[in-house]
């Protein structure tokens, strides 16, 4: 599978009632660039899918509670085996998804 | 005294109102009997770093300002002479014609968290009693930006309600935490259970005990909402 | 996402600008992860080693939790393939074609979740008799699921979705969608997932953790679908369409009916077993409350009566607190064994 064919919103937003961002924007940008190179996709496409994994809703204002409990929901904060940051966790899941 | 929130006096009123409240008494019968029913209310994010003396409600700040504007010249000179270095430095940064004006402006532009450094007993003697009392309480009870209130709730009664001077030395079975603005919403009539469900307030403790006493929890919130309250911030 | 996603393509019969088209397409892109390849990629070794190192009480706790998911995923897959698929074509709904397309994706993912759990429990957790020979498709649930309120929620799901598929009435559809997408997927599955996130370090199950994060991502799209479906029904009710009156009432009533049994689920994998892994019933209850508020009040704009919620949960909690759950499971097993005897004698 290649990158998304859809034009997506690329902004990575923290959800008020979701998992808190713990990494810096620079760390996330770098991780996305590395993943894009590894997967042979554009950084934009990877970022779009990370954003979608974190939040699949259509809300204009955005919802504050994540529907993806284990990746961008507050549960991530309890997960000792995770990256700890919802953006990096969604990126990990996207990389793994592209491998399988 | 006006029921200022947060204050020791407000908490005392809250305890009295809970104990006068028959519905609360009935609904919380048995609470704390076979388990620890004590609560700590944590009021976080008090705006003590952003709020100046001038920003406090008019009935506190204006009365004090008018007092300082009307004291004799010799009295104001004495106060300026006795001013601690922190206040003197602040006066140096004020551009005003008269020393009195510089003194008052510097004092009123001071943030609440810095008030202990710019006040002294002789100046406090010029303050309205409420202001003197509240500044004293803020100095004693605000830790970083948080105030801690302890309630001993037992079998339908609030046996003790006190603002904690040393919160580290007190533990409670239940801790209800929220920013100051959320507490003001509760006192203005917001539903406490909805506030917890929506994560505006954080409740830590044995939730299964609370589930058995939902009406008591609701009445605790509603009782706070029925106190005629004036907010300090 | 604050912007509606747009396809670069357009068709004649399929509206590529539809929300349900987007959900379908993103389901194709992200939801078709291959369960068997995940097994190969992560492997079973660490999960098996962790399982072996746990005490029997700790294993029981995880087994109860995962059993709820196994039966739950099977039930939602079955109802999606039949009842929900039919509901998506209801004349009272818009964008039927795209909704029907999306439902195939939802069904596929639910079957994949079942596939994962069934194989995982066989490969990693020492297999216990789940009475599969009595046919889970005809209501034989795992004993701990059937012996607790979780079975009641699934029973309700089957009844509500079947009724809605039969009547295609908006209020019936709202009730079915509430039970299925909000209560089962949006609350039960998410509080269960949050418990998996709280597994202590000694319960290190990387395969389970990764798989559940895929499940969680899939469920995120499913919940989005449920929310959008209910919003469509609510908007039509608020526009004054007579056929839709009663939608909001049906939604909140379905919550009040399901919520006491939903609390059972949390109890069955925590306090009922003295919670050796520290999964914390208080956390489960609080998370459930937060999720109710997030979906019902914040997203759908309803006004849930929390006293009603707490009262029905309290009544049920006082009842189940008296249970000996292992005894109830044992009695359910005995019941199944008697059914087996009847089946062996030529009965049905």
Coordinates of N, CA and C in Angstrom, one line a residue, chain C residues 123-266:
Chain C
X123 N -3.1 -20.0 21.4 CA -1.7 -20.1 21.3 C -0.9 -19.7 22.5
X124 N -1.5 -18.7 23.2 CA -0.7 -18.2 24.4 C -1.3 -18.6 25.7
X125 N -2.6 -18.5 25.9 CA -3.2 -18.7 27.2 C -3.6 -20.2 27.2
X126 N -3.2 -20.9 28.3 CA -3.5 -22.3 28.3 C -5.0 -22.5 28.1
X127 N -5.3 -23.2 27.1 CA -6.7 -23.3 26.6 C -7.6 -23.9 27.6
X128 N -8.8 -23.2 27.8 CA -9.8 -23.8 28.7 C -11.0 -24.1 27.8
X129 N -11.8 -25.0 28.3 CA -13.0 -25.4 27.5 C -14.0 -24.2 27.4
X130 N -14.2 -23.7 26.2 CA -15.1 -22.5 26.0 C -16.4 -23.0 25.4
X131 N -16.6 -24.3 25.4 CA -17.9 -24.9 24.9 C -18.3 -24.5 23.5
X132 N -17.2 -24.4 22.7 CA -17.5 -24.0 21.3 C -18.4 -25.0 20.6
X133 N -18.3 -26.3 21.0 CA -19.2 -27.3 20.3 C -20.6 -27.0 20.5
X134 N -21.0 -26.2 21.5 CA -22.4 -25.8 21.7 C -22.8 -24.6 20.9
X135 N -21.9 -24.2 20.1 CA -22.1 -23.1 19.0 C -22.3 -21.7 19.6
X136 N -21.2 -21.0 19.6 CA -21.3 -19.6 20.1 C -22.3 -18.8 19.2
X137 N -22.5 -19.2 18.0 CA -23.4 -18.4 17.1 C -24.8 -18.6 17.5
X138 N -25.1 -19.5 18.4 CA -26.5 -19.6 18.9 C -26.5 -19.3 20.4
X139 N -25.6 -18.5 20.8 CA -25.8 -17.9 22.2 C -25.0 -18.6 23.3
X140 N -24.1 -19.6 22.9 CA -23.3 -20.2 24.0 C -22.1 -19.3 24.2
X141 N -22.2 -18.5 25.2 CA -21.0 -17.6 25.5 C -20.1 -18.2 26.5
X142 N -18.9 -17.7 26.5 CA -17.9 -18.2 27.5 C -18.5 -18.1 28.9
X143 N -18.4 -19.1 29.8 CA -19.1 -19.1 31.0 C -19.1 -17.8 31.8
X144 N -17.9 -17.2 31.9 CA -17.8 -15.9 32.7 C -18.6 -14.8 32.1
X145 N -18.7 -14.8 30.8 CA -19.4 -13.8 30.1 C -20.9 -14.0 30.3
X146 N -21.3 -15.2 30.2 CA -22.7 -15.5 30.3 C -23.2 -15.4 31.8
X147 N -22.3 -15.6 32.7 CA -22.6 -15.6 34.1 C -22.7 -14.2 34.7
X148 N -22.2 -13.2 33.9 CA -22.2 -11.8 34.4 C -23.0 -10.9 33.4
X149 N -23.1 -9.7 33.8 CA -24.0 -8.8 33.0 C -23.5 -8.5 31.6
X150 N -22.3 -8.9 31.3 CA -21.8 -8.7 29.9 C -22.7 -9.4 28.9
X151 N -23.1 -10.6 29.3 CA -24.1 -11.4 28.4 C -25.4 -10.6 28.2
X152 N -25.8 -9.9 29.2 CA -27.1 -9.1 29.1 C -26.9 -8.0 28.0
X153 N -25.7 -7.4 28.0 CA -25.5 -6.3 27.1 C -25.5 -6.9 25.6
X154 N -24.9 -8.0 25.5 CA -24.8 -8.6 24.1 C -26.2 -9.1 23.7
X155 N -26.9 -9.6 24.7 CA -28.3 -10.1 24.4 C -29.1 -8.9 23.9
X156 N -29.0 -7.8 24.6 CA -29.7 -6.6 24.2 C -29.3 -6.1 22.9
X157 N -28.0 -6.2 22.6 CA -27.5 -5.8 21.2 C -28.2 -6.6 20.1
X158 N -28.3 -7.9 20.4 CA -28.9 -8.8 19.3 C -30.3 -8.4 19.1
X159 N -31.1 -8.2 20.2 CA -32.5 -7.8 20.2 C -32.7 -6.5 19.5
X160 N -31.9 -5.5 19.9 CA -32.1 -4.2 19.3 C -31.7 -4.1 17.8
X161 N -30.6 -4.7 17.5 CA -30.2 -4.6 16.1 C -31.2 -5.5 15.2
X162 N -31.6 -6.6 15.7 CA -32.6 -7.4 14.9 C -33.9 -6.6 14.7
X163 N -34.4 -6.0 15.8 CA -35.6 -5.2 15.7 C -35.5 -4.1 14.7
X164 N -34.3 -3.3 14.8 CA -34.1 -2.2 13.9 C -34.0 -2.7 12.4
X165 N -33.4 -3.8 12.2 CA -33.2 -4.4 10.9 C -34.6 -4.8 10.3
X166 N -35.5 -5.1 11.2 CA -36.8 -5.6 10.8 C -37.7 -4.4 10.5
X167 N -37.7 -3.4 11.4 CA -38.6 -2.3 11.2 C -38.1 -1.1 10.4
X168 N -36.7 -1.0 10.4 CA -36.0 0.1 9.7 C -36.6 1.5 10.2
X169 N -37.1 1.5 11.4 CA -37.6 2.7 12.0 C -36.5 3.5 12.7
X170 N -36.5 4.8 12.5 CA -35.4 5.7 13.0 C -35.1 5.5 14.5
X171 N -36.2 5.5 15.3 CA -36.0 5.3 16.7 C -35.4 4.0 17.1
X172 N -35.8 2.9 16.4 CA -35.2 1.6 16.6 C -33.8 1.6 16.2
X173 N -33.5 2.3 15.1 CA -32.1 2.4 14.6 C -31.2 3.1 15.6
X174 N -31.8 4.2 16.1 CA -31.0 5.0 17.1 C -30.7 4.1 18.3
X175 N -31.7 3.3 18.8 CA -31.4 2.5 20.0 C -30.3 1.4 19.7
X176 N -30.5 0.8 18.5 CA -29.5 -0.2 18.1 C -28.1 0.4 18.0
X177 N -28.0 1.5 17.4 CA -26.7 2.2 17.2 C -26.1 2.6 18.5
X178 N -27.0 3.0 19.4 CA -26.5 3.4 20.7 C -25.9 2.2 21.5
X179 N -26.6 1.2 21.5 CA -26.1 0.0 22.2 C -24.8 -0.5 21.5
X180 N -24.8 -0.6 20.2 CA -23.7 -1.2 19.5 C -22.5 -0.3 19.5
X181 N -22.7 0.9 19.0 CA -21.5 1.8 18.7 C -21.0 2.6 19.9
X182 N -22.0 3.0 20.8 CA -21.6 3.8 22.0 C -21.3 2.9 23.2
X183 N -22.3 2.0 23.5 CA -22.1 1.3 24.7 C -21.1 0.1 24.6
X184 N -21.2 -0.6 23.5 CA -20.3 -1.8 23.4 C -19.0 -1.4 22.9
X185 N -18.9 -0.6 21.8 CA -17.7 -0.2 21.2 C -17.1 1.0 21.9
X186 N -17.9 1.9 22.2 CA -17.4 3.2 22.7 C -17.1 3.2 24.2
X187 N -17.7 2.3 25.0 CA -17.5 2.2 26.4 C -16.9 0.9 26.8
X188 N -17.6 -0.2 26.6 CA -17.1 -1.5 27.1 C -15.7 -1.8 26.5
X189 N -15.6 -1.7 25.2 CA -14.3 -2.0 24.5 C -13.2 -1.0 25.0
X190 N -13.6 0.2 25.2 CA -12.5 1.2 25.5 C -12.1 1.1 27.0
X191 N -13.0 0.8 27.9 CA -12.6 0.6 29.3 C -11.8 -0.7 29.4
X192 N -12.1 -1.7 28.6 CA -11.3 -3.0 28.5 C -9.9 -2.7 28.0
X193 N -9.9 -1.9 26.9 CA -8.6 -1.5 26.4 C -7.7 -0.7 27.4
X194 N -8.4 0.2 28.1 CA -7.7 1.0 29.1 C -7.1 0.1 30.2
X195 N -7.8 -1.0 30.5 CA -7.2 -2.0 31.5 C -6.0 -2.7 30.9
X196 N -6.0 -3.0 29.6 CA -4.8 -3.6 29.0 C -3.6 -2.6 29.1
X197 N -3.9 -1.3 28.9 CA -2.9 -0.3 29.0 C -2.3 -0.3 30.4
X198 N -3.1 -0.7 31.4 CA -2.6 -0.6 32.8 C -1.9 -1.9 33.2
X199 N -1.7 -2.9 32.3 CA -1.0 -4.1 32.7 C 0.3 -3.7 33.3
X200 N 0.7 -4.3 34.4 CA 2.0 -3.9 35.0 C 3.2 -4.5 34.2
X201 N 4.4 -4.1 34.5 CA 5.5 -4.5 33.6 C 5.7 -6.0 33.6
X202 N 5.3 -6.7 34.7 CA 5.5 -8.1 34.7 C 4.5 -8.8 33.7
X203 N 3.5 -8.2 33.4 CA 2.5 -8.7 32.4 C 2.8 -8.1 31.1
X204 N 4.0 -8.4 30.5 CA 4.4 -7.8 29.3 C 4.0 -8.7 28.1
X205 N 3.0 -8.3 27.4 CA 2.4 -9.0 26.3 C 2.5 -8.2 25.0
X206 N 3.6 -8.1 24.4 CA 3.8 -7.2 23.2 C 2.8 -7.5 22.1
X207 N 2.6 -8.8 21.8 CA 1.7 -9.1 20.7 C 0.2 -8.7 21.0
X208 N -0.2 -8.9 22.3 CA -1.5 -8.5 22.7 C -1.6 -7.0 22.6
X209 N -0.6 -6.3 23.1 CA -0.6 -4.9 23.1 C -0.7 -4.3 21.7
X210 N 0.1 -4.7 20.8 CA 0.1 -4.2 19.4 C -1.2 -4.5 18.8
X211 N -1.7 -5.7 19.0 CA -3.0 -6.1 18.3 C -4.1 -5.2 18.8
X212 N -4.1 -5.0 20.1 CA -5.2 -4.2 20.7 C -5.1 -2.7 20.3
X213 N -3.9 -2.3 19.9 CA -3.8 -0.9 19.4 C -4.3 -0.9 18.0
X214 N -4.2 -1.9 17.2 CA -4.8 -2.0 15.9 C -6.3 -2.0 16.1
X215 N -6.8 -2.9 17.1 CA -8.2 -3.0 17.3 C -8.7 -1.6 17.7
X216 N -8.0 -0.9 18.6 CA -8.4 0.4 19.1 C -8.5 1.4 18.0
X217 N -7.6 1.3 17.0 CA -7.6 2.3 15.9 C -8.8 2.0 15.0
X218 N -9.1 0.7 14.8 CA -10.3 0.3 14.0 C -11.6 0.8 14.7
X219 N -11.6 0.6 16.1 CA -12.8 0.9 16.8 C -13.0 2.5 16.8
X220 N -11.9 3.2 16.7 CA -12.0 4.7 16.6 C -12.9 5.0 15.4
X221 N -12.6 4.4 14.2 CA -13.5 4.6 13.1 C -14.9 4.2 13.3
X222 N -15.0 3.0 13.9 CA -16.4 2.5 14.2 C -17.2 3.5 15.0
X223 N -16.5 4.0 16.1 CA -17.2 5.0 16.9 C -17.6 6.2 16.2
X224 N -16.7 6.7 15.3 CA -16.9 7.8 14.5 C -18.2 7.6 13.6
X225 N -18.3 6.4 13.1 CA -19.5 6.0 12.3 C -20.7 6.1 13.1
X226 N -20.7 5.5 14.3 CA -21.8 5.5 15.2 C -22.3 6.9 15.6
X227 N -21.3 7.7 15.9 CA -21.6 9.1 16.3 C -22.3 9.9 15.1
X228 N -21.7 9.7 13.9 CA -22.2 10.4 12.7 C -23.6 9.9 12.4
X229 N -23.8 8.6 12.5 CA -25.2 8.0 12.3 C -26.2 8.6 13.2
X230 N -25.8 8.7 14.5 CA -26.8 9.2 15.5 C -27.0 10.7 15.3
X231 N -25.9 11.4 14.9 CA -26.1 12.8 14.7 C -27.1 13.1 13.5
X232 N -27.0 12.2 12.5 CA -27.9 12.4 11.4 C -29.4 12.2 11.9
X233 N -29.6 11.2 12.7 CA -30.9 10.9 13.2 C -31.4 12.1 14.1
X234 N -30.5 12.6 15.0 CA -30.9 13.7 15.9 C -31.2 14.9 15.1
X235 N -30.4 15.2 14.1 CA -30.7 16.4 13.3 C -32.0 16.3 12.6
X236 N -32.4 15.1 12.2 CA -33.7 15.0 11.5 C -34.8 15.1 12.5
X237 N -34.6 14.6 13.8 CA -35.6 14.8 14.8 C -35.7 16.3 15.1
X238 N -34.6 17.0 15.3 CA -34.7 18.4 15.7 C -35.2 19.2 14.5
X239 N -35.2 18.7 13.3 CA -35.7 19.5 12.2 C -37.3 19.3 12.2
X240 N -37.8 18.5 13.1 CA -39.2 18.3 13.2 C -39.9 17.2 12.4
X241 N -39.1 16.4 11.8 CA -39.6 15.3 11.0 C -40.3 14.3 11.9
X242 N -41.6 14.1 11.7 CA -42.4 13.3 12.6 C -41.9 11.9 12.8
X243 N -41.4 11.3 11.8 CA -40.9 9.9 11.8 C -39.8 9.7 12.8
X244 N -39.0 10.8 13.1 CA -37.8 10.8 13.8 C -38.0 11.2 15.3
X245 N -39.2 11.5 15.7 CA -39.5 12.0 17.0 C -39.2 10.8 18.0
X246 N -38.5 11.1 19.0 CA -38.2 10.0 20.0 C -36.8 9.5 19.9
X247 N -36.0 10.0 18.9 CA -34.6 9.5 18.7 C -33.8 9.8 20.0
X248 N -33.8 11.0 20.4 CA -32.9 11.4 21.6 C -33.3 10.6 22.8
X249 N -34.6 10.5 23.0 CA -35.1 9.8 24.2 C -34.7 8.3 24.1
X250 N -34.7 7.7 22.9 CA -34.3 6.3 22.7 C -32.9 6.1 23.0
X251 N -32.0 7.1 22.6 CA -30.6 7.0 22.9 C -30.3 7.0 24.4
X252 N -30.9 8.0 25.1 CA -30.5 8.0 26.5 C -31.1 6.8 27.3
X253 N -32.3 6.4 26.9 CA -32.9 5.2 27.6 C -32.1 4.0 27.4
X254 N -31.5 3.9 26.2 CA -30.6 2.7 25.9 C -29.4 2.7 26.8
X255 N -28.9 3.9 27.1 CA -27.7 4.0 28.0 C -28.2 3.6 29.4
X256 N -29.3 4.1 29.9 CA -29.7 3.7 31.2 C -30.0 2.2 31.3
X257 N -30.5 1.6 30.3 CA -30.7 0.2 30.3 C -29.4 -0.6 30.4
X258 N -28.4 -0.2 29.6 CA -27.2 -1.0 29.5 C -26.2 -0.7 30.6
X259 N -26.2 0.5 31.1 CA -25.1 0.9 31.9 C -24.8 0.1 33.2
X260 N -25.9 -0.4 33.9 CA -25.6 -1.2 35.1 C -24.8 -2.5 34.7
X261 N -25.2 -3.1 33.6 CA -24.6 -4.4 33.1 C -23.1 -4.1 32.6
X262 N -23.0 -2.9 32.1 CA -21.6 -2.5 31.6 C -20.7 -2.5 32.8
X263 N -21.2 -1.9 33.9 CA -20.3 -1.9 35.1 C -19.9 -3.3 35.5
X264 N -20.7 -4.3 35.3 CA -20.4 -5.7 35.6 C -19.1 -6.1 35.0
X265 N -18.9 -5.6 33.7 CA -17.7 -6.1 33.0 C -16.5 -5.6 33.8
X266 N -16.4 -4.4 34.2 CA -15.3 -3.9 35.0 C -15.1 -4.7 36.2

